[in-house]
Tab-separated table of C-alpha atoms in Angstrom:
chain	number	residue	atom	x	y	z
A	1	MET	CA	57.097	143.341	13.843
A	2	THR	CA	59.846	143.605	11.313
A	3	VAL	CA	63.304	143.753	12.722
A	4	THR	CA	65.392	146.724	11.091
A	5	GLY	CA	69.353	146.169	10.396
A	6	PHE	CA	69.970	148.699	13.382
A	7	GLU	CA	68.107	146.733	15.711
A	8	ALA	CA	69.469	143.402	14.542
A	9	ASN	CA	73.069	145.138	14.954
A	10	ARG	CA	72.145	146.453	18.616
A	11	ALA	CA	70.813	143.178	19.870
A	12	ARG	CA	73.907	141.141	18.361
A	13	VAL	CA	76.181	143.801	20.090
A	14	ILE	CA	74.215	143.647	23.676
A	15	GLY	CA	74.943	139.516	23.029
A	16	ILE	CA	78.313	140.038	22.865
A	17	ALA	CA	78.521	142.627	25.932
A	18	ALA	CA	76.522	140.326	28.110
A	19	GLU	CA	79.041	137.388	27.592
A	20	LEU	CA	81.702	139.657	28.233
A	21	PHE	CA	80.375	141.196	31.374
A	22	ALA	CA	79.459	137.533	32.347
A	23	ARG	CA	83.186	136.372	31.607
A	24	ASN	CA	84.882	139.363	32.759
A	25	GLY	CA	82.693	141.549	34.944
A	26	TYR	CA	81.152	144.873	33.792
A	27	HIS	CA	84.171	146.909	35.120
A	28	GLY	CA	86.422	144.332	33.949
A	29	THR	CA	85.391	144.898	30.283
A	30	GLY	CA	86.463	147.879	28.188
A	31	ILE	CA	84.893	149.593	25.523
A	32	ALA	CA	87.671	148.800	23.185
A	33	GLU	CA	87.287	145.084	24.192
A	34	LEU	CA	83.726	145.195	23.325
A	35	GLY	CA	84.252	146.949	20.055
A	36	THR	CA	86.915	144.302	19.003
A	37	ALA	CA	84.531	141.467	20.100
A	38	ALA	CA	81.805	142.931	17.980
A	39	GLY	CA	84.072	143.824	15.142
A	40	LEU	CA	82.965	147.731	15.352
A	41	GLY	CA	85.060	150.796	15.534
A	42	ARG	CA	84.249	153.077	18.461
A	43	GLY	CA	82.174	155.428	16.738
A	44	ALA	CA	80.124	152.266	15.196
A	45	LEU	CA	80.165	150.905	18.684
A	46	TYR	CA	78.501	153.879	20.501
A	47	HIS	CA	76.094	154.369	17.361
A	48	TYR	CA	74.680	151.198	18.430
A	49	ILE	CA	74.991	150.927	22.476
A	50	GLY	CA	75.136	154.744	23.681
A	51	SER	CA	76.949	154.071	26.382
A	52	LYS	CA	78.642	151.136	28.283
A	53	GLU	CA	76.019	151.959	31.085
A	54	ALA	CA	73.102	151.786	28.606
A	55	VAL	CA	74.423	148.518	27.760
A	56	LEU	CA	74.293	146.944	31.116
A	57	TYR	CA	70.981	148.731	31.838
A	58	SER	CA	69.440	146.861	28.516
A	59	ILE	CA	70.966	143.536	29.668
A	60	SER	CA	69.758	143.757	33.128
A	61	LYS	CA	66.297	145.132	32.283
A	62	GLU	CA	65.321	142.897	29.101
A	63	GLN	CA	65.281	139.626	30.873
A	64	VAL	CA	63.239	140.781	34.224
A	65	ASP	CA	60.691	142.820	31.901
A	66	SER	CA	60.355	139.624	29.605
A	67	MET	CA	59.653	137.574	33.063
A	68	ASN	CA	57.032	140.140	33.941
A	69	ALA	CA	55.467	139.901	31.141
A	70	TYR	CA	54.850	136.013	31.385
A	71	ALA	CA	53.728	136.480	34.933
A	72	GLU	CA	51.489	138.719	34.085
A	73	GLN	CA	50.148	136.521	31.165
A	74	LEU	CA	49.843	133.608	33.726
A	75	LEU	CA	47.814	135.742	36.252
A	76	ASP	CA	45.304	136.619	33.615
A	77	GLU	CA	44.644	132.943	32.645
A	78	ASP	CA	42.570	130.992	34.415
A	79	LEU	CA	45.001	128.569	36.400
A	80	GLY	CA	44.638	126.895	39.586
A	81	ALA	CA	47.278	127.732	42.182
A	82	GLU	CA	49.618	125.098	42.286
A	83	GLU	CA	49.876	125.262	38.391
A	84	LEU	CA	50.241	129.067	38.207
A	85	VAL	CA	52.902	128.740	40.399
A	86	ARG	CA	54.771	125.742	38.624
A	87	ARG	CA	54.375	127.523	35.302
A	88	MET	CA	55.833	130.713	36.730
A	89	ALA	CA	58.820	128.572	38.065
A	90	ARG	CA	59.044	126.784	34.542
A	91	GLY	CA	58.985	130.028	32.533
A	92	LEU	CA	62.042	131.485	34.634
A	93	LEU	CA	64.140	128.655	34.828
A	94	ARG	CA	63.694	128.151	30.680
A	95	ASN	CA	64.371	132.212	30.339
A	96	ILE	CA	67.612	131.558	32.634
A	97	ALA	CA	68.777	128.219	30.607
A	98	GLU	CA	68.279	130.550	27.312
A	99	HIS	CA	70.070	133.628	28.495
A	100	ARG	CA	72.339	132.320	31.440
A	101	ALA	CA	75.023	135.475	30.216
A	102	GLU	CA	72.194	137.992	30.733
A	103	TRP	CA	71.343	136.606	34.007
A	104	ALA	CA	74.731	136.268	35.554
A	105	VAL	CA	75.255	139.872	34.440
A	106	PHE	CA	71.889	140.945	36.104
A	107	PHE	CA	72.640	139.346	39.493
A	108	ARG	CA	76.334	140.405	39.692
A	109	GLU	CA	76.280	143.533	37.745
A	110	TYR	CA	73.166	145.472	37.978
A	111	THR	CA	74.150	147.489	41.165
A	112	ALA	CA	76.996	149.167	38.888
A	113	LEU	CA	74.074	151.073	37.183
A	114	THR	CA	73.250	154.530	38.561
A	115	GLY	CA	70.316	157.075	38.997
A	116	GLU	CA	67.073	156.201	37.287
A	117	TRP	CA	68.269	153.123	35.331
A	118	ARG	CA	69.330	151.642	38.646
A	119	ASP	CA	65.807	152.586	40.126
A	120	HIS	CA	64.013	150.980	37.034
A	121	VAL	CA	65.666	147.839	37.217
A	122	ILE	CA	65.048	147.391	41.019
A	123	THR	CA	61.499	148.407	40.332
A	124	ALA	CA	61.039	145.826	37.589
A	125	ARG	CA	62.776	143.150	40.106
A	126	GLU	CA	60.329	144.151	42.834
A	127	ARG	CA	57.361	144.030	40.442
A	128	TYR	CA	58.383	140.517	39.670
A	129	GLU	CA	58.560	139.579	43.376
A	130	GLY	CA	55.045	140.832	43.885
A	131	TYR	CA	53.787	138.393	41.019
A	132	TRP	CA	55.081	135.081	42.940
A	133	ARG	CA	53.631	136.971	46.093
A	134	GLN	CA	50.396	137.107	44.084
A	135	ALA	CA	50.595	133.726	42.914
A	136	LEU	CA	51.292	132.062	46.364
A	137	ASP	CA	48.350	134.566	47.688
A	138	ASN	CA	45.749	133.052	45.472
A	139	GLY	CA	46.886	129.687	46.413
A	140	VAL	CA	46.218	130.630	50.026
A	141	ARG	CA	42.773	132.126	49.212
A	142	ALA	CA	41.826	128.705	47.355
A	143	LYS	CA	42.930	127.019	50.567
A	144	VAL	CA	45.546	124.772	48.557
A	145	LEU	CA	48.618	126.310	49.857
A	146	ARG	CA	49.382	127.643	53.520
A	147	GLN	CA	50.146	131.071	54.516
A	148	THR	CA	53.726	131.639	53.973
A	149	PRO	CA	56.267	134.390	55.349
A	150	ARG	CA	56.920	137.099	52.912
A	151	LEU	CA	60.440	136.118	53.238
A	152	LEU	CA	59.902	133.033	51.430
A	153	VAL	CA	59.325	134.600	47.970
A	154	LYS	CA	63.051	135.948	48.215
A	155	GLY	CA	64.124	132.197	49.143
A	156	ILE	CA	61.910	130.393	46.437
A	157	LEU	CA	63.431	133.044	43.696
A	158	GLY	CA	67.160	132.705	44.931
A	159	MET	CA	66.665	128.976	44.699
A	160	LEU	CA	65.272	129.340	41.086
A	161	ASN	CA	67.410	132.201	40.366
A	162	TYR	CA	70.950	131.182	41.005
A	163	THR	CA	70.347	128.213	38.641
A	164	TYR	CA	72.303	130.334	36.362
A	165	LEU	CA	75.383	129.523	37.896
A	166	TRP	CA	75.327	125.553	37.984
A	167	TYR	CA	72.451	124.723	35.416
A	168	GLU	CA	73.927	123.257	31.851
A	169	PRO	CA	71.480	123.110	29.162
A	170	ASP	CA	73.032	120.061	27.521
A	171	GLY	CA	72.828	118.435	31.114
A	172	GLU	CA	70.601	115.486	32.654
A	173	LEU	CA	67.418	117.831	33.302
A	174	THR	CA	65.386	120.117	31.457
A	175	PRO	CA	64.792	123.536	32.987
A	176	ASP	CA	60.892	122.199	33.456
A	177	GLU	CA	62.357	118.958	35.313
A	178	VAL	CA	64.464	121.295	37.604
A	179	ALA	CA	61.522	123.833	38.426
A	180	ASP	CA	59.078	120.669	39.074
A	181	MET	CA	61.825	119.041	41.307
A	182	PHE	CA	62.019	122.376	43.293
A	183	LEU	CA	58.363	122.983	43.726
A	184	ASP	CA	57.812	119.325	44.568
A	185	ALA	CA	60.337	119.661	47.459
A	186	LEU	CA	58.589	123.054	48.427
A	187	ILE	CA	54.983	122.041	48.151
A	188	GLU	CA	55.428	118.400	49.461
A	189	GLY	CA	58.441	119.128	51.863
A	190	ILE	CA	61.220	117.122	52.247
A	191	ARG	CA	60.199	115.407	55.164
A	192	ALA	CA	60.423	111.437	55.137
């Protein structure tokens, strides 16, 4: 699929907005500031984004949609339960490492969305949690994982998701190594 000039410029503006929102907050970033950072006047800026809330929606939904598509792809493959969970974790941490600003905006700012936009983001997030539940349930059915409380999915995702706060792409560990370390602790336990 060929990317048009409009799409490339829109993606550039949204990327700049993600950085600004991550650094200053959604409410702490003005349209004038975004226009200056993007090198666009107000009219051109609105041509690409529509509204500030539309940008927040785009940032908030894009990565969750990407992770939903990835989870759906993995669930369609013939993977063992542990491998499925491991690949889901690795994929999530790779995405977070590559899109830290977007995830920071998602986690901190999606609640500023209103109406249908907020509903769509919440639905997408719940769908992703559902894929994790499905992966864990596959492990229970295969008798390789024990039954876990439904709340554990939120705990696992919380542990993985909040790497956006501290993970350094140039650091000591790769996203896959962090994901494996977390899953090893979960699957094997931390008891001596």
